[in-house]
DNA sequence: TTGAAAGTGGAGGTTGACCTCCGCTAGAGT
DNA sequence: ACTCTAGCGGAGGTCAACCTCCACTTTCAA
């Protein structure tokens, strides 16, 4: 694979241990954490996560010295996946491409919701994530803007936060979330 | 005052104890809780809240048997305030009235952010809050819609959730939040 | 004014999450 | 195949939040 190496990917790769058993445990912990955080919120007992991963609590602490470290890794993992999606939609028509990428946020919002409150924008990992999002989605944004489909008084960061806020909110059902997101995005289109 | 009695007001009034010392402690606890939740998040130690209210921990538990009860009361208190605001803007031009009411959400979002994740839509209090919001803001919405200022494929619940999501999100500064909210609301206006 | 009833505070027992320690296991390199 | 080391598990000590209990204080209405 010749995927361009994004900041998140580097960080994720650097964290993953070398030995095969250790790497397996690391992966198991990461996906167990994603599930447990989504189900029980960001304050879920770390022991639950270790148990679900089929791993001792010590192994969890060895890989992720603090709850914060684990958070950041789960988050980085999801961001990386989201960035990969951006490549997949690059062939679409400008507004379509951006629009469909933004709508992918929904799938990742469960974890994000649980994670967000404990996350401050200052950490290195978070910076890397933000940077990655810019690289992945920024071109789509620029292209749509050049095509005249985006009003000029909004920037990419505005847009990201808007969508993040909406997708992280509870709705009655997915249809409502999509409808609301669509409405907000209509506001993003070029006026006139 | 001949303010129309909203569901929240009833519940808030019913909870407040009769005796003067008890009522004073109740109020102190409520505003201490609002502050502490805003500062330290929804998991803040209840003892911090009791201390800030200048009250024993037992008094807190007597008034609010569980953390959840306290949450709900703080939340109901804020909703009540927000509902009162809706009367104040009723004189404005239809879209202006709705728009300015929605923008008041921002002021109450700090607490809401801390509270939301622990809040499920099933509780009686939450239902009462929702009901109150409808009564307070629904007319503004209907009026704006009748004036042709709101697209017809969105309802009031959609709009509430959209704004709640955006206002509960972290932004670089207030200017960014306002800008993004404005963009989303442009989407809410009648298209064409 | 006074006494009954409602309310108060905070010490301390209980609970459960956190995280370390160390004897054991399994992978990597020769 | 063998060794040596990185990695493993989970028992149990530590710590902080929760919440109850009860002797004392305040309010209120008669």
Coordinates of C-alpha atoms (C1' of nucleotides) in Angstrom, one line a residue:
Chain A
X1 CA 0.0 0.0 0.0
X2 CA 1.3 3.4 -0.9
X3 CA -1.1 5.4 1.2
X4 CA 0.4 8.8 1.9
X5 CA 1.7 8.7 5.5
X6 CA -0.4 11.0 7.7
X7 CA 0.6 12.3 11.1
X8 CA -1.8 10.0 12.9
X9 CA -0.6 6.9 11.1
X10 CA 2.9 7.6 12.3
X11 CA 1.9 8.0 15.8
X12 CA -0.3 4.9 15.7
X13 CA 2.4 2.9 14.2
X14 CA 5.0 4.1 16.7
X15 CA 2.8 3.0 19.6
X16 CA 2.2 -0.5 18.4
X17 CA 4.6 -3.0 20.0
X18 CA 6.9 -5.1 17.9
X19 CA 6.5 -8.7 19.3
X20 CA 3.6 -10.6 17.8
X21 CA 1.8 -11.4 21.1
X22 CA 2.2 -7.9 22.3
X23 CA 0.9 -6.5 19.0
X24 CA -2.1 -8.8 19.2
X25 CA -2.9 -7.6 22.7
X26 CA -2.5 -4.0 21.7
X27 CA -5.0 -4.4 18.9
X28 CA -7.4 -6.3 21.1
X29 CA -7.2 -3.5 23.7
X30 CA -7.8 -0.8 21.2
X31 CA -11.0 -2.3 19.8
X32 CA -12.2 -3.4 23.3
X33 CA -11.7 0.2 24.4
X34 CA -13.6 1.6 21.5
X35 CA -16.5 -0.7 22.3
X36 CA -16.6 -0.2 26.0
X37 CA -16.2 3.6 25.8
X38 CA -19.1 3.6 23.3
X39 CA -21.3 1.5 25.5
X40 CA -20.4 2.7 29.0
X41 CA -19.0 6.2 28.4
X42 CA -15.6 7.6 29.0
X43 CA -15.5 6.8 32.7
X44 CA -15.9 3.0 32.1
X45 CA -13.7 0.9 34.4
X46 CA -10.4 0.1 32.7
X47 CA -10.8 -3.5 34.0
X48 CA -13.8 -4.0 31.9
X49 CA -11.7 -3.1 28.9
X50 CA -8.9 -5.5 29.8
X51 CA -11.5 -8.2 30.4
X52 CA -13.2 -7.7 27.1
X53 CA -9.8 -7.7 25.3
X54 CA -9.0 -11.1 27.0
X55 CA -5.9 -9.5 28.6
X56 CA -4.6 -8.8 32.1
X57 CA -5.1 -5.4 33.6
X58 CA -1.3 -5.0 33.8
X59 CA -1.1 -5.4 30.0
X60 CA -3.5 -2.6 29.6
X61 CA -1.4 -0.3 31.8
X62 CA 1.8 -1.4 30.1
X63 CA 0.5 -0.3 26.7
X64 CA -1.4 2.7 27.9
X65 CA 0.0 4.2 31.1
X66 CA -3.1 6.4 31.8
X67 CA -6.7 6.5 30.8
X68 CA -5.8 9.5 28.7
X69 CA -3.3 7.6 26.7
X70 CA -5.9 5.0 25.9
X71 CA -8.4 7.6 24.9
X72 CA -6.0 9.3 22.6
X73 CA -5.1 6.1 20.9
X74 CA -8.7 5.1 20.3
X75 CA -9.4 8.5 18.9
X76 CA -6.3 8.5 16.7
X77 CA -7.4 5.1 15.3
X78 CA -10.8 6.4 14.3
X79 CA -9.4 9.6 12.8
X80 CA -7.0 7.5 10.8
X81 CA -9.9 5.5 9.4
X82 CA -11.9 8.6 8.6
X83 CA -8.9 10.0 6.8
X84 CA -8.7 6.9 4.6
X85 CA -12.3 7.4 3.6
X86 CA -11.4 10.8 2.1
X87 CA -9.4 9.1 -0.6
X88 CA -12.3 7.0 -1.5
X89 CA -14.6 9.9 -2.3
X90 CA -12.1 12.0 -4.2
X91 CA -13.5 10.9 -7.5
X92 CA -16.9 12.4 -6.9
X93 CA -18.2 15.8 -8.0
X94 CA -16.8 18.5 -5.6
X95 CA -19.8 19.2 -3.4
X96 CA -20.8 15.5 -3.4
X97 CA -17.3 14.5 -2.3
X98 CA -17.2 16.9 0.6
X99 CA -20.7 16.1 1.6
X100 CA -20.3 12.4 1.6
X101 CA -17.1 12.6 3.6
X102 CA -18.7 14.7 6.2
X103 CA -21.5 12.3 6.5
X104 CA -19.1 9.6 7.4
X105 CA -18.5 11.4 10.7
X106 CA -21.7 10.0 12.0
X107 CA -20.3 6.5 12.1
X108 CA -17.5 7.6 14.4
X109 CA -19.4 9.9 16.6
X110 CA -20.3 7.3 19.3
X111 CA -16.8 7.0 20.5
X112 CA -16.1 10.7 19.9
X113 CA -19.0 11.6 22.1
X114 CA -17.7 9.6 25.0
X115 CA -14.2 10.8 24.4
X116 CA -14.6 14.4 23.7
X117 CA -15.3 15.8 27.1
X118 CA -12.0 14.4 28.4
X119 CA -10.0 15.6 25.5
X120 CA -8.2 18.9 25.4
X121 CA -7.0 20.4 22.2
X122 CA -3.5 20.9 23.6
X123 CA -2.0 17.4 23.5
X124 CA 0.4 16.3 20.7
X125 CA -1.8 13.5 19.6
X126 CA -4.8 15.7 19.3
X127 CA -2.7 18.2 17.2
X128 CA -1.7 15.4 14.9
X129 CA -5.2 14.3 14.5
X130 CA -6.3 17.8 13.6
X131 CA -3.5 18.1 11.2
X132 CA -4.5 14.8 9.6
X133 CA -8.0 15.9 9.2
X134 CA -6.9 19.0 7.5
X135 CA -4.7 17.1 5.0
X136 CA -7.4 14.6 4.3
X137 CA -10.4 16.8 4.1
X138 CA -8.9 20.2 3.3
X139 CA -8.4 19.5 -0.4
X140 CA -12.0 18.4 -0.7
X141 CA -13.1 21.6 0.9
X142 CA -10.8 23.7 -1.3
X143 CA -12.0 22.0 -4.4
X144 CA -15.7 22.6 -3.5
X145 CA -15.0 26.2 -2.7
X146 CA -13.2 26.7 -6.0
X147 CA -16.2 25.2 -7.7
X148 CA -18.2 28.0 -6.0
X149 CA -20.2 25.6 -3.9
X150 CA -19.2 27.0 -0.5
X151 CA -19.9 30.4 0.9
X152 CA -16.7 32.4 1.4
X153 CA -17.2 33.5 5.0
X154 CA -16.6 30.0 6.4
X155 CA -13.4 28.0 6.7
X156 CA -12.7 24.4 7.0
X157 CA -12.2 24.5 10.8
X158 CA -15.6 26.0 11.2
X159 CA -17.1 23.3 9.1
X160 CA -15.4 20.5 11.0
X161 CA -16.6 21.7 14.3
X162 CA -20.1 22.3 13.0
X163 CA -20.4 18.8 11.8
X164 CA -18.7 17.3 14.8
X165 CA -21.2 19.1 17.1
X166 CA -24.2 17.8 15.2
X167 CA -23.0 14.3 14.8
X168 CA -22.1 14.0 18.5
X169 CA -25.6 14.9 19.5
X170 CA -28.3 12.4 20.3
X171 CA -31.2 12.2 17.9
X172 CA -34.4 10.2 17.9
X173 CA -33.0 8.1 15.0
X174 CA -30.5 8.2 12.2
X175 CA -33.0 9.7 9.8
X176 CA -33.4 12.8 12.0
X177 CA -29.6 13.2 12.3
X178 CA -29.2 13.0 8.6
X179 CA -32.0 15.5 8.0
X180 CA -30.5 18.0 10.4
X181 CA -27.1 17.6 9.0
X182 CA -28.4 18.2 5.6
X183 CA -30.1 21.4 6.7
X184 CA -26.9 22.7 8.3
X185 CA -24.9 21.8 5.2
X186 CA -27.4 23.7 3.0
X187 CA -26.3 26.7 5.1
X188 CA -22.7 26.0 4.1
X189 CA -23.4 26.1 0.4
X190 CA -22.8 29.3 -1.5
X191 CA -25.6 31.7 -0.9
X192 CA -27.3 33.3 -4.0
Chain B
X1 CA -46.0 37.8 38.3
X2 CA -48.4 36.2 35.9
X3 CA -46.0 34.1 34.0
X4 CA -47.7 31.1 32.5
X5 CA -46.8 28.0 34.6
X6 CA -44.6 25.7 32.6
X7 CA -44.0 22.1 33.5
X8 CA -40.5 22.7 34.6
X9 CA -41.6 25.5 37.0
X10 CA -44.0 23.2 38.6
X11 CA -41.4 20.5 39.2
X12 CA -38.8 23.0 40.4
X13 CA -41.3 24.5 42.8
X14 CA -42.4 21.1 44.1
X15 CA -38.9 20.1 45.0
X16 CA -38.0 23.2 46.9
X17 CA -38.4 22.6 50.7
X18 CA -40.7 24.7 52.8
X19 CA -38.7 25.7 55.8
X20 CA -36.6 28.8 55.4
X21 CA -33.2 27.3 56.3
X22 CA -33.9 24.3 54.1
X23 CA -35.0 26.5 51.1
X24 CA -31.8 28.5 51.5
X25 CA -29.6 25.4 51.5
X26 CA -31.5 24.0 48.5
X27 CA -30.9 27.2 46.5
X28 CA -27.2 27.2 47.5
X29 CA -26.8 23.6 46.5
X30 CA -28.4 24.2 43.1
X31 CA -26.1 27.1 42.2
X32 CA -23.0 25.4 43.7
X33 CA -23.8 22.4 41.6
X34 CA -24.2 24.4 38.4
X35 CA -20.8 26.0 39.0
X36 CA -19.0 22.8 40.0
X37 CA -20.4 20.8 37.1
X38 CA -19.4 23.5 34.7
X39 CA -15.9 23.7 36.1
X40 CA -15.1 20.1 36.8
X41 CA -17.6 18.1 34.7
X42 CA -20.4 15.9 35.5
X43 CA -18.3 13.5 37.6
X44 CA -17.2 16.1 40.1
X45 CA -17.3 14.9 43.7
X46 CA -20.5 15.7 45.4
X47 CA -18.6 16.7 48.4
X48 CA -17.1 19.6 46.5
X49 CA -20.6 20.8 45.7
X50 CA -21.7 20.6 49.3
X51 CA -18.6 22.4 50.5
X52 CA -19.1 25.2 47.9
X53 CA -22.7 25.5 49.0
X54 CA -21.5 25.8 52.6
X55 CA -23.6 22.9 53.6
X56 CA -23.0 19.4 55.0
X57 CA -22.9 16.4 52.7
X58 CA -25.9 15.0 54.4
X59 CA -28.0 18.0 53.4
X60 CA -27.0 17.4 49.8
X61 CA -28.2 13.8 49.9
X62 CA -31.3 14.8 51.7
X63 CA -32.4 17.2 49.0
X64 CA -31.0 15.1 46.1
X65 CA -30.9 11.4 46.8
X66 CA -28.7 10.6 43.8
X67 CA -26.3 12.4 41.5
X68 CA -29.0 12.0 38.9
X69 CA -31.5 13.9 40.9
X70 CA -29.1 16.8 41.3
X71 CA -28.3 16.8 37.6
X72 CA -31.9 16.9 36.7
X73 CA -32.7 19.8 39.0
X74 CA -29.8 21.9 37.8
X75 CA -30.8 21.2 34.2
X76 CA -34.5 22.0 34.9
X77 CA -33.4 25.3 36.5
X78 CA -31.5 26.3 33.4
X79 CA -34.3 25.3 31.1
X80 CA -36.7 27.3 33.1
X81 CA -34.5 30.4 32.7
X82 CA -34.2 29.8 28.9
X83 CA -38.0 29.5 28.6
X84 CA -38.4 32.8 30.4
X85 CA -36.2 34.4 27.7
X86 CA -38.6 33.3 25.0
X87 CA -41.2 35.8 26.4
X88 CA -38.7 38.6 26.2
X89 CA -38.1 38.2 22.4
X90 CA -41.7 37.7 21.4
X91 CA -42.0 41.3 20.2
X92 CA -39.3 40.9 17.6
X93 CA -39.9 40.2 13.9
X94 CA -40.5 36.5 13.3
X95 CA -37.2 35.2 12.2
X96 CA -35.4 37.6 14.5
X97 CA -37.3 36.4 17.4
X98 CA -36.5 32.7 16.8
X99 CA -32.9 33.4 15.9
X100 CA -32.2 35.4 19.0
X101 CA -33.8 32.9 21.2
X102 CA -31.8 30.1 19.8
X103 CA -28.6 32.0 20.3
X104 CA -29.3 32.2 24.0
X105 CA -28.6 28.5 24.1
X106 CA -25.0 29.3 24.0
X107 CA -25.0 30.8 27.5
X108 CA -26.4 27.6 29.0
X109 CA -24.3 25.1 27.1
X110 CA -21.5 24.8 29.6
X111 CA -23.6 23.1 32.1
X112 CA -25.5 21.2 29.4
X113 CA -22.4 19.8 28.0
X114 CA -21.3 18.4 31.3
X115 CA -24.7 17.1 32.0
X116 CA -25.8 15.7 28.7
X117 CA -23.9 12.5 28.6
X118 CA -25.4 11.3 31.9
X119 CA -28.9 12.3 30.8
X120 CA -31.3 10.0 29.2
X121 CA -34.4 11.2 27.5
X122 CA -36.7 8.8 29.4
X123 CA -36.9 10.5 32.8
X124 CA -40.0 12.5 33.8
X125 CA -38.1 15.6 34.5
X126 CA -36.4 15.5 31.1
X127 CA -39.8 15.0 29.5
X128 CA -41.1 18.1 31.3
X129 CA -38.2 20.1 30.1
X130 CA -38.7 19.1 26.6
X131 CA -42.4 19.9 26.9
X132 CA -41.5 23.3 28.3
X133 CA -39.1 24.0 25.5
X134 CA -41.8 23.2 23.0
X135 CA -44.3 25.5 24.7
X136 CA -41.8 28.3 25.0
X137 CA -40.1 28.1 21.6
X138 CA -42.7 26.4 19.5
X139 CA -44.8 29.5 18.9
X140 CA -41.8 31.4 17.7
X141 CA -41.0 28.6 15.3
X142 CA -44.6 28.4 14.1
X143 CA -44.7 32.1 13.6
X144 CA -41.5 32.2 11.6
X145 CA -42.7 29.3 9.5
X146 CA -46.0 31.0 8.8
X147 CA -44.0 34.1 7.7
X148 CA -42.3 31.8 5.2
X149 CA -38.9 32.1 6.8
X150 CA -38.4 28.4 7.5
X151 CA -38.1 25.6 5.1
X152 CA -41.0 23.1 5.4
X153 CA -39.0 19.9 5.6
X154 CA -37.7 20.6 9.2
X155 CA -39.6 20.6 12.4
X156 CA -39.0 22.2 15.8
X157 CA -37.4 19.1 17.3
X158 CA -34.9 18.9 14.5
X159 CA -34.0 22.5 15.0
X160 CA -33.6 22.2 18.8
X161 CA -31.3 19.3 18.5
X162 CA -29.2 20.9 15.7
X163 CA -28.6 24.0 17.8
X164 CA -28.0 22.0 21.0
X165 CA -25.4 20.0 19.2
X166 CA -23.6 23.0 17.9
X167 CA -23.7 25.0 21.1
X168 CA -22.5 22.1 23.1
X169 CA -19.3 21.9 21.0
X170 CA -16.0 23.4 21.8
X171 CA -14.9 26.2 19.5
X172 CA -11.8 28.3 19.4
X173 CA -13.7 31.3 20.6
X174 CA -17.2 32.7 20.8
X175 CA -16.9 34.3 17.4
X176 CA -16.4 31.0 15.7
X177 CA -19.3 29.5 17.5
X178 CA -21.6 32.3 16.4
X179 CA -20.4 32.1 12.9
X180 CA -21.0 28.4 12.6
X181 CA -24.4 28.7 14.3
X182 CA -25.3 31.4 11.8
X183 CA -24.3 29.2 8.9
X184 CA -26.4 26.3 10.1
X185 CA -29.3 28.6 10.7
X186 CA -29.0 29.9 7.1
X187 CA -29.7 26.3 6.2
X188 CA -32.9 26.4 8.2
X189 CA -34.3 29.4 6.4
X190 CA -36.7 28.9 3.5
X191 CA -34.7 27.9 0.4
X192 CA -35.5 29.8 -2.8
Chain C
dT1 C1' -42.3 31.5 74.9
dT2 C1' -41.9 27.1 74.2
dG3 C1' -41.9 22.3 72.5
dA4 C1' -42.4 19.4 68.7
dA5 C1' -41.0 18.5 64.3
dA6 C1' -38.0 19.3 60.5
dG7 C1' -33.6 20.0 59.3
dT8 C1' -28.3 19.9 60.0
dG9 C1' -23.3 18.4 59.8
dG10 C1' -19.5 15.6 59.5
dA11 C1' -17.2 11.3 61.2
dG12 C1' -16.3 7.0 59.6
dG13 C1' -17.7 2.4 57.5
dT14 C1' -18.3 0.6 52.7
dT15 C1' -17.4 0.1 48.1
dG16 C1' -15.0 -0.2 44.0
dA17 C1' -11.6 1.6 40.8
dC18 C1' -6.7 2.2 40.2
dC19 C1' -2.2 0.4 39.5
dT20 C1' 2.1 -2.2 41.1
dC21 C1' 4.7 -6.1 41.8
dC22 C1' 6.7 -10.3 40.7
dG23 C1' 6.9 -15.3 39.5
dC24 C1' 5.7 -17.2 35.1
dT25 C1' 5.2 -17.7 29.7
dA26 C1' 6.0 -17.3 25.0
dG27 C1' 8.4 -15.0 21.0
dA28 C1' 13.0 -13.9 18.5
dG29 C1' 17.4 -14.7 17.2
dT30 C1' 21.2 -17.8 16.7
Chain D
dA1 C1' 16.7 -26.6 19.5
dC2 C1' 18.0 -23.3 23.0
dT3 C1' 18.4 -19.3 25.5
dC4 C1' 17.4 -15.1 27.0
dT5 C1' 14.5 -11.4 27.4
dA6 C1' 10.3 -8.8 26.5
dG7 C1' 6.0 -9.5 27.8
dC8 C1' 2.2 -11.6 30.6
dG9 C1' -1.6 -12.1 34.4
dG10 C1' -4.0 -11.2 38.4
dA11 C1' -3.7 -10.8 43.6
dG12 C1' -3.9 -7.4 46.6
dG13 C1' -2.6 -2.8 48.7
dT14 C1' -4.0 2.1 48.3
dC15 C1' -7.0 5.8 47.9
dA16 C1' -10.9 8.5 47.2
dA17 C1' -15.8 9.0 46.6
dC18 C1' -20.2 7.5 48.4
dC19 C1' -23.7 7.7 51.7
dT20 C1' -25.6 6.6 56.5
dC21 C1' -26.3 7.6 61.2
dC22 C1' -27.4 10.2 65.1
dA23 C1' -26.6 13.8 68.5
dC24 C1' -27.4 18.6 67.9
dT25 C1' -29.8 23.1 66.0
dT26 C1' -33.3 25.9 63.9
dT27 C1' -37.9 27.0 62.5
dC28 C1' -42.7 27.7 63.2
dA29 C1' -47.2 27.7 65.0
dA30 C1' -49.8 27.7 69.1

